[in-house]
Amino acid sequence: MKAVQIINPSEMKVVELEKPTVGAGEVLVRIKYVGFCGSDLNTFLGKNPMVKLPVIPGHEVGAVIEEIGPDVPAGFEKGMNVTLNPYTNCGKCASCRNGRVNACEHNETLGVQRNGVMCEYAVLPWTKIIPAGNISSRDCALIEPMSVGFHAVSRAQVIDNEFVMVIGCGMIGIGAIVRAALRGATVIAVDLDDEKLELAKKVGVSYVINSKTENVHERMQEITEGLGADVVIEAVGSPVTYVMAVDEVGFTGRVVCIGYAKSEVAFQTKLFVQKELDIRGSRNALPADFRAVINYMKEGNCPVEELISKVAKPEGALEAMQEWAVNPGKVFRILVEF
């Protein structure tokens, strides 16, 4: 079968692999579309310390069930559109014991700590197969990244009378915006790109701030009548936005961090104490978050055409990744179609 493999930094090619066979408790899926994640871009650029090369990337998946192995419970059928839960959990670490399997200490995500599924076929345990109803295979590839944003809102415990500031309007930030708006919050989106901010308005944002051309603090004070945000979700991963999150959250507010900053961040730690902040990490997603995204997408309100920046064939994956590397701020999702 055909697969895309990152061999070395800046080196990617199509390889031939043996088609996997299904075993007990497993499901064989025919991969239709796979999205390139930011972690895949970092792998391509040689900036992902969690990856050992060569690796097959890919964990944002739209697939169809091809074959069902023995001992798989009822509810899975050949031809069913599905997405995949790409994470593992050990069942023994503190996170797993506390029921937060998404943050397993020993997690191995497809395409990161283990080979991903940017290939024609894949076999997974039935527990990792998520039926997606009438959502197309192409659009199924958007479910996982949006679920990460959905999970951040769950971590923030957002309610309907709150101001929620989302910093970063990429795919994950858009997911956070959608779920916060669905919960009835007043959402404020911050980004450097006007096109992304315009899209944010379509998915529930009440206010937008271009941090390149506007004074973020003055605008936040104006919007919140001097109180600051009840919740700030950091979905960029830079020292500037981490500091912004702590500065702009109100007293007794919650800061939820999704992005990984590539360098150390210097905070005025007095704000942690003076504001009595809750600072929370948010990692991956839970099955409930996947289901919530699927329910949202079934309603037909998701602007999927605008979230898909490009669709490439496997042979065009290298060129697509090179284009993304040149201008990462302009891309939502690049999909590879098999």
mmCIF file of C-alpha atoms in Angstrom:
data_model
loop_
_atom_site.group_PDB
_atom_site.id
_atom_site.type_symbol
_atom_site.label_atom_id
_atom_site.label_comp_id
_atom_site.label_asym_id
_atom_site.label_seq_id
_atom_site.Cartn_x
_atom_site.Cartn_y
_atom_site.Cartn_z
ATOM 1 C CA MET A 1 0.000 0.000 0.000
ATOM 2 C CA LYS A 2 1.002 3.618 -0.531
ATOM 3 C CA ALA A 3 2.169 5.726 2.435
ATOM 4 C CA VAL A 4 3.703 9.158 3.025
ATOM 5 C CA GLN A 5 6.847 9.108 5.144
ATOM 6 C CA ILE A 6 9.001 11.882 6.604
ATOM 7 C CA ILE A 7 12.529 10.527 6.200
ATOM 8 C CA ASN A 8 14.592 13.425 7.514
ATOM 9 C CA PRO A 9 13.953 17.114 8.170
ATOM 10 C CA SER A 10 12.661 18.664 4.909
ATOM 11 C CA GLU A 11 12.628 15.213 3.248
ATOM 12 C CA MET A 12 9.323 13.471 2.569
ATOM 13 C CA LYS A 13 8.441 10.794 0.043
ATOM 14 C CA VAL A 14 5.831 8.215 -0.915
ATOM 15 C CA VAL A 15 6.781 4.654 0.023
ATOM 16 C CA GLU A 16 5.251 1.230 -0.478
ATOM 17 C CA LEU A 17 4.326 -0.786 2.610
ATOM 18 C CA GLU A 18 2.587 -4.091 3.174
ATOM 19 C CA LYS A 19 -1.161 -3.823 3.700
ATOM 20 C CA PRO A 20 -2.011 -4.647 7.339
ATOM 21 C CA THR A 21 -4.244 -7.574 8.285
ATOM 22 C CA VAL A 22 -7.027 -7.422 10.812
ATOM 23 C CA GLY A 23 -6.939 -9.450 14.026
ATOM 24 C CA ALA A 24 -9.254 -10.150 16.946
ATOM 25 C CA GLY A 25 -10.816 -7.015 18.383
ATOM 26 C CA GLU A 26 -9.545 -4.932 15.470
ATOM 27 C CA VAL A 27 -10.980 -3.010 12.532
ATOM 28 C CA LEU A 28 -9.356 -2.442 9.142
ATOM 29 C CA VAL A 29 -10.120 0.982 7.711
ATOM 30 C CA ARG A 30 -9.564 2.399 4.248
ATOM 31 C CA ILE A 31 -8.029 5.821 4.741
ATOM 32 C CA LYS A 32 -9.627 8.489 2.577
ATOM 33 C CA TYR A 33 -8.262 11.771 3.935
ATOM 34 C CA VAL A 34 -5.596 12.700 6.485
ATOM 35 C CA GLY A 35 -4.853 16.196 7.741
ATOM 36 C CA PHE A 36 -1.394 17.613 8.385
ATOM 37 C CA CYS A 37 -1.197 18.746 12.015
ATOM 38 C CA GLY A 38 1.127 21.380 13.421
ATOM 39 C CA SER A 39 3.087 18.549 15.030
ATOM 40 C CA ASP A 40 3.647 17.100 11.536
ATOM 41 C CA LEU A 41 4.939 20.469 10.347
ATOM 42 C CA ASN A 42 7.365 20.591 13.274
ATOM 43 C CA THR A 43 8.502 17.053 12.455
ATOM 44 C CA PHE A 44 9.116 18.098 8.854
ATOM 45 C CA LEU A 45 11.109 21.111 10.058
ATOM 46 C CA GLY A 46 13.152 19.007 12.498
ATOM 47 C CA LYS A 47 11.658 20.747 15.535
ATOM 48 C CA ASN A 48 9.656 17.911 17.100
ATOM 49 C CA PRO A 49 11.692 16.274 19.891
ATOM 50 C CA MET A 50 9.043 13.584 20.465
ATOM 51 C CA VAL A 51 9.508 12.057 17.000
ATOM 52 C CA LYS A 52 12.054 9.477 15.887
ATOM 53 C CA LEU A 53 12.607 9.557 12.120
ATOM 54 C CA PRO A 54 11.661 8.114 9.725
ATOM 55 C CA VAL A 55 7.963 8.320 10.603
ATOM 56 C CA ILE A 56 4.612 8.124 8.862
ATOM 57 C CA PRO A 57 2.706 11.248 9.943
ATOM 58 C CA GLY A 58 -1.030 11.667 10.323
ATOM 59 C CA HIS A 59 -3.673 11.407 13.020
ATOM 60 C CA GLU A 60 -6.498 13.622 11.703
ATOM 61 C CA VAL A 61 -8.459 11.058 9.782
ATOM 62 C CA GLY A 62 -11.465 10.460 7.603
ATOM 63 C CA ALA A 63 -11.832 6.758 6.806
ATOM 64 C CA VAL A 64 -14.263 3.995 5.850
ATOM 65 C CA ILE A 65 -14.517 0.612 7.539
ATOM 66 C CA GLU A 66 -13.156 -2.054 5.204
ATOM 67 C CA GLU A 67 -13.133 -5.186 7.379
ATOM 68 C CA ILE A 68 -14.184 -6.122 10.909
ATOM 69 C CA GLY A 69 -12.205 -8.670 12.884
ATOM 70 C CA PRO A 70 -13.602 -11.251 15.305
ATOM 71 C CA ASP A 71 -14.641 -10.187 18.818
ATOM 72 C CA VAL A 72 -15.639 -6.680 17.723
ATOM 73 C CA PRO A 73 -18.984 -5.709 19.302
ATOM 74 C CA ALA A 74 -22.059 -4.771 17.306
ATOM 75 C CA GLY A 75 -22.312 -1.205 15.980
ATOM 76 C CA PHE A 76 -19.542 -1.303 13.380
ATOM 77 C CA GLU A 77 -20.381 -1.998 9.748
ATOM 78 C CA LYS A 78 -18.423 -2.220 6.517
ATOM 79 C CA GLY A 79 -18.660 1.046 4.562
ATOM 80 C CA MET A 80 -19.302 3.160 7.672
ATOM 81 C CA ASN A 81 -17.692 6.625 7.726
ATOM 82 C CA VAL A 82 -15.431 6.950 10.758
ATOM 83 C CA THR A 83 -12.686 8.984 12.326
ATOM 84 C CA LEU A 84 -10.038 7.697 14.713
ATOM 85 C CA ASN A 85 -9.039 8.382 18.297
ATOM 86 C CA PRO A 86 -5.271 8.607 17.746
ATOM 87 C CA TYR A 87 -4.103 8.472 21.372
ATOM 88 C CA THR A 88 -3.064 5.590 23.610
ATOM 89 C CA ASN A 89 -3.281 5.309 27.366
ATOM 90 C CA CYS A 90 -1.507 2.954 29.757
ATOM 91 C CA GLY A 91 -4.293 2.606 32.331
ATOM 92 C CA LYS A 92 -1.800 2.801 35.225
ATOM 93 C CA CYS A 93 -0.393 6.345 35.458
ATOM 94 C CA ALA A 94 -1.901 9.094 37.599
ATOM 95 C CA SER A 95 -3.841 10.590 34.685
ATOM 96 C CA CYS A 96 -5.381 7.264 33.727
ATOM 97 C CA ARG A 97 -6.236 6.427 37.345
ATOM 98 C CA ASN A 98 -8.020 9.789 37.554
ATOM 99 C CA GLY A 99 -10.042 9.074 34.410
ATOM 100 C CA ARG A 100 -8.223 11.670 32.295
ATOM 101 C CA VAL A 101 -6.838 9.221 29.763
ATOM 102 C CA ASN A 102 -6.225 11.987 27.216
ATOM 103 C CA ALA A 103 -3.297 13.156 29.379
ATOM 104 C CA CYS A 104 -1.750 9.724 29.888
ATOM 105 C CA GLU A 105 1.877 10.053 30.951
ATOM 106 C CA HIS A 106 2.835 7.365 28.438
ATOM 107 C CA ASN A 107 0.543 8.430 25.575
ATOM 108 C CA GLU A 108 1.664 7.643 22.046
ATOM 109 C CA THR A 109 -0.133 9.694 19.414
ATOM 110 C CA LEU A 110 -0.347 8.428 15.853
ATOM 111 C CA GLY A 111 2.260 10.172 13.733
ATOM 112 C CA VAL A 112 4.227 11.427 16.726
ATOM 113 C CA GLN A 113 5.495 8.794 19.147
ATOM 114 C CA ARG A 114 4.478 6.005 16.719
ATOM 115 C CA ASN A 115 3.763 5.706 13.008
ATOM 116 C CA GLY A 116 0.642 7.517 11.894
ATOM 117 C CA VAL A 117 -1.933 6.696 9.261
ATOM 118 C CA MET A 118 -1.037 8.796 6.227
ATOM 119 C CA CYS A 119 -1.398 5.631 4.182
ATOM 120 C CA GLU A 120 -4.070 3.686 2.317
ATOM 121 C CA TYR A 121 -5.053 1.244 5.080
ATOM 122 C CA ALA A 122 -4.748 1.019 8.851
ATOM 123 C CA VAL A 123 -5.725 -1.463 11.553
ATOM 124 C CA LEU A 124 -6.765 -0.234 14.988
ATOM 125 C CA PRO A 125 -8.521 -1.641 18.054
ATOM 126 C CA TRP A 126 -12.265 -1.176 17.760
ATOM 127 C CA THR A 127 -12.138 1.119 20.817
ATOM 128 C CA LYS A 128 -10.292 3.703 18.703
ATOM 129 C CA ILE A 129 -12.843 3.729 15.863
ATOM 130 C CA ILE A 130 -15.382 6.570 16.097
ATOM 131 C CA PRO A 131 -18.453 6.332 13.818
ATOM 132 C CA ALA A 132 -19.286 9.696 12.275
ATOM 133 C CA GLY A 133 -22.728 9.124 10.760
ATOM 134 C CA ASN A 134 -23.382 11.086 7.588
ATOM 135 C CA ILE A 135 -20.291 13.307 7.876
ATOM 136 C CA SER A 136 -18.193 12.854 4.736
ATOM 137 C CA SER A 137 -14.779 11.208 4.888
ATOM 138 C CA ARG A 138 -13.174 14.502 3.919
ATOM 139 C CA ASP A 139 -14.865 16.417 6.694
ATOM 140 C CA CYS A 140 -14.140 13.662 9.217
ATOM 141 C CA ALA A 141 -10.486 14.690 8.967
ATOM 142 C CA LEU A 142 -11.420 17.960 10.729
ATOM 143 C CA ILE A 143 -12.936 16.281 13.787
ATOM 144 C CA GLU A 144 -9.778 15.510 15.778
ATOM 145 C CA PRO A 145 -8.191 18.991 15.672
ATOM 146 C CA MET A 146 -11.491 20.640 16.516
ATOM 147 C CA SER A 147 -11.962 18.222 19.413
ATOM 148 C CA VAL A 148 -8.726 19.527 20.964
ATOM 149 C CA GLY A 149 -10.259 23.013 21.063
ATOM 150 C CA PHE A 150 -13.526 21.598 22.379
ATOM 151 C CA HIS A 151 -11.615 19.881 25.177
ATOM 152 C CA ALA A 152 -9.946 23.144 26.201
ATOM 153 C CA VAL A 153 -13.364 24.741 26.719
ATOM 154 C CA SER A 154 -14.399 21.764 28.799
ATOM 155 C CA ARG A 155 -11.239 22.185 30.894
ATOM 156 C CA ALA A 156 -12.129 25.850 31.333
ATOM 157 C CA GLN A 157 -15.647 24.957 32.570
ATOM 158 C CA VAL A 158 -17.081 27.766 30.454
ATOM 159 C CA ILE A 159 -20.631 28.885 31.234
ATOM 160 C CA ASP A 160 -23.049 31.212 29.496
ATOM 161 C CA ASN A 161 -22.454 34.504 31.312
ATOM 162 C CA GLU A 162 -18.705 34.657 30.785
ATOM 163 C CA PHE A 163 -16.282 36.504 28.532
ATOM 164 C CA VAL A 164 -13.994 33.980 26.853
ATOM 165 C CA MET A 165 -10.884 35.226 25.076
ATOM 166 C CA VAL A 166 -9.383 32.794 22.535
ATOM 167 C CA ILE A 167 -5.860 33.668 21.417
ATOM 168 C CA GLY A 168 -5.151 32.090 18.035
ATOM 169 C CA CYS A 169 -7.694 31.295 15.320
ATOM 170 C CA GLY A 170 -6.131 28.227 13.746
ATOM 171 C CA MET A 171 -8.029 24.938 13.621
ATOM 172 C CA ILE A 172 -7.728 24.281 17.358
ATOM 173 C CA GLY A 173 -8.615 27.850 18.263
ATOM 174 C CA ILE A 174 -11.642 27.667 15.978
ATOM 175 C CA GLY A 175 -12.726 24.545 17.849
ATOM 176 C CA ALA A 176 -12.462 26.408 21.146
ATOM 177 C CA ILE A 177 -14.440 29.332 19.742
ATOM 178 C CA VAL A 178 -17.220 27.062 18.507
ATOM 179 C CA ARG A 179 -17.694 25.249 21.783
ATOM 180 C CA ALA A 180 -17.497 28.388 23.920
ATOM 181 C CA ALA A 181 -20.141 29.991 21.701
ATOM 182 C CA LEU A 182 -22.297 26.859 21.879
ATOM 183 C CA ARG A 183 -22.179 27.171 25.663
ATOM 184 C CA GLY A 184 -23.518 30.710 25.392
ATOM 185 C CA ALA A 185 -20.348 32.602 26.299
ATOM 186 C CA THR A 186 -19.372 35.937 24.793
ATOM 187 C CA VAL A 187 -16.299 35.038 22.769
ATOM 188 C CA ILE A 188 -13.435 37.395 21.906
ATOM 189 C CA ALA A 189 -10.995 36.177 19.244
ATOM 190 C CA VAL A 190 -7.431 37.448 18.956
ATOM 191 C CA ASP A 191 -5.178 36.813 15.967
ATOM 192 C CA LEU A 192 -2.714 38.537 13.643
ATOM 193 C CA ASP A 193 -4.657 37.687 10.485
ATOM 194 C CA ASP A 194 -7.850 39.482 9.448
ATOM 195 C CA GLU A 195 -9.027 36.561 7.291
ATOM 196 C CA LYS A 196 -8.914 34.202 10.249
ATOM 197 C CA LEU A 197 -10.735 36.741 12.386
ATOM 198 C CA GLU A 198 -13.460 37.039 9.742
ATOM 199 C CA LEU A 199 -13.902 33.260 9.817
ATOM 200 C CA ALA A 200 -14.037 33.370 13.615
ATOM 201 C CA LYS A 201 -17.054 35.676 13.342
ATOM 202 C CA LYS A 202 -18.854 33.004 11.329
ATOM 203 C CA VAL A 203 -18.490 30.414 14.096
ATOM 204 C CA GLY A 204 -19.755 32.469 17.001
ATOM 205 C CA VAL A 205 -17.280 35.212 17.942
ATOM 206 C CA SER A 206 -18.794 38.441 19.235
ATOM 207 C CA TYR A 207 -15.622 40.565 19.146
ATOM 208 C CA VAL A 208 -12.356 40.309 17.211
ATOM 209 C CA ILE A 209 -8.988 41.914 17.966
ATOM 210 C CA ASN A 210 -6.101 42.038 15.527
ATOM 211 C CA SER A 211 -3.105 42.014 17.853
ATOM 212 C CA LYS A 212 -0.872 43.303 15.057
ATOM 213 C CA THR A 213 -2.817 46.508 14.490
ATOM 214 C CA GLU A 214 -4.773 47.057 17.731
ATOM 215 C CA ASN A 215 -3.919 47.532 21.392
ATOM 216 C CA VAL A 216 -5.131 44.262 22.882
ATOM 217 C CA HIS A 217 -5.273 45.480 26.481
ATOM 218 C CA GLU A 218 -7.247 48.621 25.652
ATOM 219 C CA ARG A 219 -9.735 46.636 23.551
ATOM 220 C CA MET A 220 -10.159 43.987 26.246
ATOM 221 C CA GLN A 221 -10.786 46.619 28.894
ATOM 222 C CA GLU A 222 -13.347 48.262 26.639
ATOM 223 C CA ILE A 223 -15.176 45.024 25.799
ATOM 224 C CA THR A 224 -15.252 43.666 29.361
ATOM 225 C CA GLU A 225 -15.902 47.045 31.009
ATOM 226 C CA GLY A 226 -12.577 46.898 32.806
ATOM 227 C CA LEU A 227 -13.015 43.431 34.279
ATOM 228 C CA GLY A 228 -10.891 41.358 31.920
ATOM 229 C CA ALA A 229 -11.834 37.948 30.540
ATOM 230 C CA ASP A 230 -13.317 35.271 32.755
ATOM 231 C CA VAL A 231 -11.482 32.677 30.685
ATOM 232 C CA VAL A 232 -8.492 32.957 28.354
ATOM 233 C CA ILE A 233 -7.625 30.041 26.072
ATOM 234 C CA GLU A 234 -4.087 30.167 24.681
ATOM 235 C CA ALA A 235 -4.015 28.330 21.334
ATOM 236 C CA VAL A 236 -0.813 29.672 19.792
ATOM 237 C CA GLY A 237 2.146 28.555 21.866
ATOM 238 C CA SER A 238 4.430 31.595 21.988
ATOM 239 C CA PRO A 239 5.915 33.538 24.920
ATOM 240 C CA VAL A 240 4.054 36.689 23.827
ATOM 241 C CA THR A 241 0.627 35.019 23.858
ATOM 242 C CA TYR A 242 1.275 33.196 27.136
ATOM 243 C CA VAL A 243 2.066 36.512 28.813
ATOM 244 C CA MET A 244 -0.956 38.093 27.112
ATOM 245 C CA ALA A 245 -3.208 35.399 28.556
ATOM 246 C CA VAL A 246 -2.126 36.125 32.130
ATOM 247 C CA ASP A 247 -2.299 39.879 31.595
ATOM 248 C CA GLU A 248 -5.790 39.895 30.087
ATOM 249 C CA VAL A 249 -7.587 37.379 32.290
ATOM 250 C CA GLY A 250 -9.623 38.980 35.053
ATOM 251 C CA PHE A 251 -9.259 38.480 38.777
ATOM 252 C CA THR A 252 -10.147 34.889 39.795
ATOM 253 C CA GLY A 253 -10.218 33.926 36.121
ATOM 254 C CA ARG A 254 -9.054 30.753 34.386
ATOM 255 C CA VAL A 255 -6.245 30.449 31.867
ATOM 256 C CA VAL A 256 -6.203 27.301 29.732
ATOM 257 C CA CYS A 257 -3.023 26.514 27.817
ATOM 258 C CA ILE A 258 -3.066 24.382 24.659
ATOM 259 C CA GLY A 259 -0.055 25.644 22.727
ATOM 260 C CA TYR A 260 3.533 24.593 23.414
ATOM 261 C CA ALA A 261 5.883 27.570 23.687
ATOM 262 C CA LYS A 262 9.196 26.752 22.002
ATOM 263 C CA SER A 263 11.213 28.813 24.504
ATOM 264 C CA GLU A 264 11.033 29.829 28.142
ATOM 265 C CA VAL A 265 8.346 32.308 29.185
ATOM 266 C CA ALA A 266 8.929 35.062 31.759
ATOM 267 C CA PHE A 267 5.812 35.864 33.819
ATOM 268 C CA GLN A 268 4.995 38.433 36.451
ATOM 269 C CA THR A 269 4.135 35.695 38.914
ATOM 270 C CA LYS A 270 2.583 38.221 41.282
ATOM 271 C CA LEU A 271 -0.412 38.187 38.931
ATOM 272 C CA PHE A 272 -0.935 34.477 39.638
ATOM 273 C CA VAL A 273 -1.367 35.340 43.306
ATOM 274 C CA GLN A 274 -3.012 38.752 43.143
ATOM 275 C CA LYS A 275 -5.617 37.554 40.667
ATOM 276 C CA GLU A 276 -5.878 34.133 42.341
ATOM 277 C CA LEU A 277 -5.788 32.512 38.927
ATOM 278 C CA ASP A 278 -6.539 28.973 37.882
ATOM 279 C CA ILE A 279 -3.950 28.028 35.253
ATOM 280 C CA ARG A 280 -4.801 24.770 33.518
ATOM 281 C CA GLY A 281 -3.216 22.696 30.814
ATOM 282 C CA SER A 282 -5.299 21.085 28.087
ATOM 283 C CA ARG A 283 -3.995 18.109 26.149
ATOM 284 C CA ASN A 284 -5.547 16.094 23.327
ATOM 285 C CA ALA A 285 -9.253 15.237 23.743
ATOM 286 C CA LEU A 286 -11.624 12.751 25.326
ATOM 287 C CA PRO A 287 -14.189 10.608 23.478
ATOM 288 C CA ALA A 288 -16.908 12.970 24.706
ATOM 289 C CA ASP A 289 -15.149 15.844 22.930
ATOM 290 C CA PHE A 290 -15.082 13.871 19.671
ATOM 291 C CA ARG A 291 -18.807 13.188 20.030
ATOM 292 C CA ALA A 292 -19.505 16.858 20.685
ATOM 293 C CA VAL A 293 -17.669 17.887 17.500
ATOM 294 C CA ILE A 294 -19.545 15.251 15.504
ATOM 295 C CA ASN A 295 -22.871 16.528 16.850
ATOM 296 C CA TYR A 296 -21.886 20.084 15.885
ATOM 297 C CA MET A 297 -20.823 19.088 12.380
ATOM 298 C CA LYS A 298 -24.005 17.097 11.812
ATOM 299 C CA GLU A 299 -25.968 20.327 12.257
ATOM 300 C CA GLY A 300 -24.419 21.616 9.028
ATOM 301 C CA ASN A 301 -23.192 24.909 10.463
ATOM 302 C CA CYS A 302 -19.469 24.221 10.279
ATOM 303 C CA PRO A 303 -17.766 26.233 7.476
ATOM 304 C CA VAL A 304 -15.775 23.214 6.322
ATOM 305 C CA GLU A 305 -14.893 24.654 2.913
ATOM 306 C CA GLU A 306 -13.098 27.554 4.554
ATOM 307 C CA LEU A 307 -11.295 25.336 7.056
ATOM 308 C CA ILE A 308 -9.711 23.206 4.320
ATOM 309 C CA SER A 309 -6.869 25.200 2.802
ATOM 310 C CA LYS A 310 -5.738 22.583 0.302
ATOM 311 C CA VAL A 311 -6.286 18.956 -0.722
ATOM 312 C CA ALA A 312 -3.242 17.153 -2.143
ATOM 313 C CA LYS A 313 -2.553 13.671 -3.417
ATOM 314 C CA PRO A 314 0.243 11.702 -1.672
ATOM 315 C CA GLU A 315 2.636 12.636 -4.460
ATOM 316 C CA GLY A 316 1.906 16.308 -3.764
ATOM 317 C CA ALA A 317 2.294 16.092 0.015
ATOM 318 C CA LEU A 318 5.888 17.354 -0.005
ATOM 319 C CA GLU A 319 5.022 20.440 -2.039
ATOM 320 C CA ALA A 320 2.011 21.162 0.184
ATOM 321 C CA MET A 321 4.120 20.870 3.329
ATOM 322 C CA GLN A 322 6.781 23.149 1.854
ATOM 323 C CA GLU A 323 4.134 25.775 1.094
ATOM 324 C CA TRP A 324 2.809 25.548 4.654
ATOM 325 C CA ALA A 325 6.308 25.904 6.106
ATOM 326 C CA VAL A 326 6.777 29.175 4.199
ATOM 327 C CA ASN A 327 3.530 30.745 5.449
ATOM 328 C CA PRO A 328 2.157 28.776 8.428
ATOM 329 C CA GLY A 329 -0.076 31.603 9.661
ATOM 330 C CA LYS A 330 -2.271 31.461 6.555
ATOM 331 C CA VAL A 331 -3.156 27.750 6.674
ATOM 332 C CA PHE A 332 -6.007 26.005 8.474
ATOM 333 C CA ARG A 333 -5.739 22.410 7.268
ATOM 334 C CA ILE A 334 -4.006 20.667 4.395
ATOM 335 C CA LEU A 335 -5.540 17.288 3.643
ATOM 336 C CA VAL A 336 -3.921 14.401 1.824
ATOM 337 C CA GLU A 337 -6.412 12.348 -0.199
ATOM 338 C CA PHE A 338 -5.837 8.626 -0.786
#
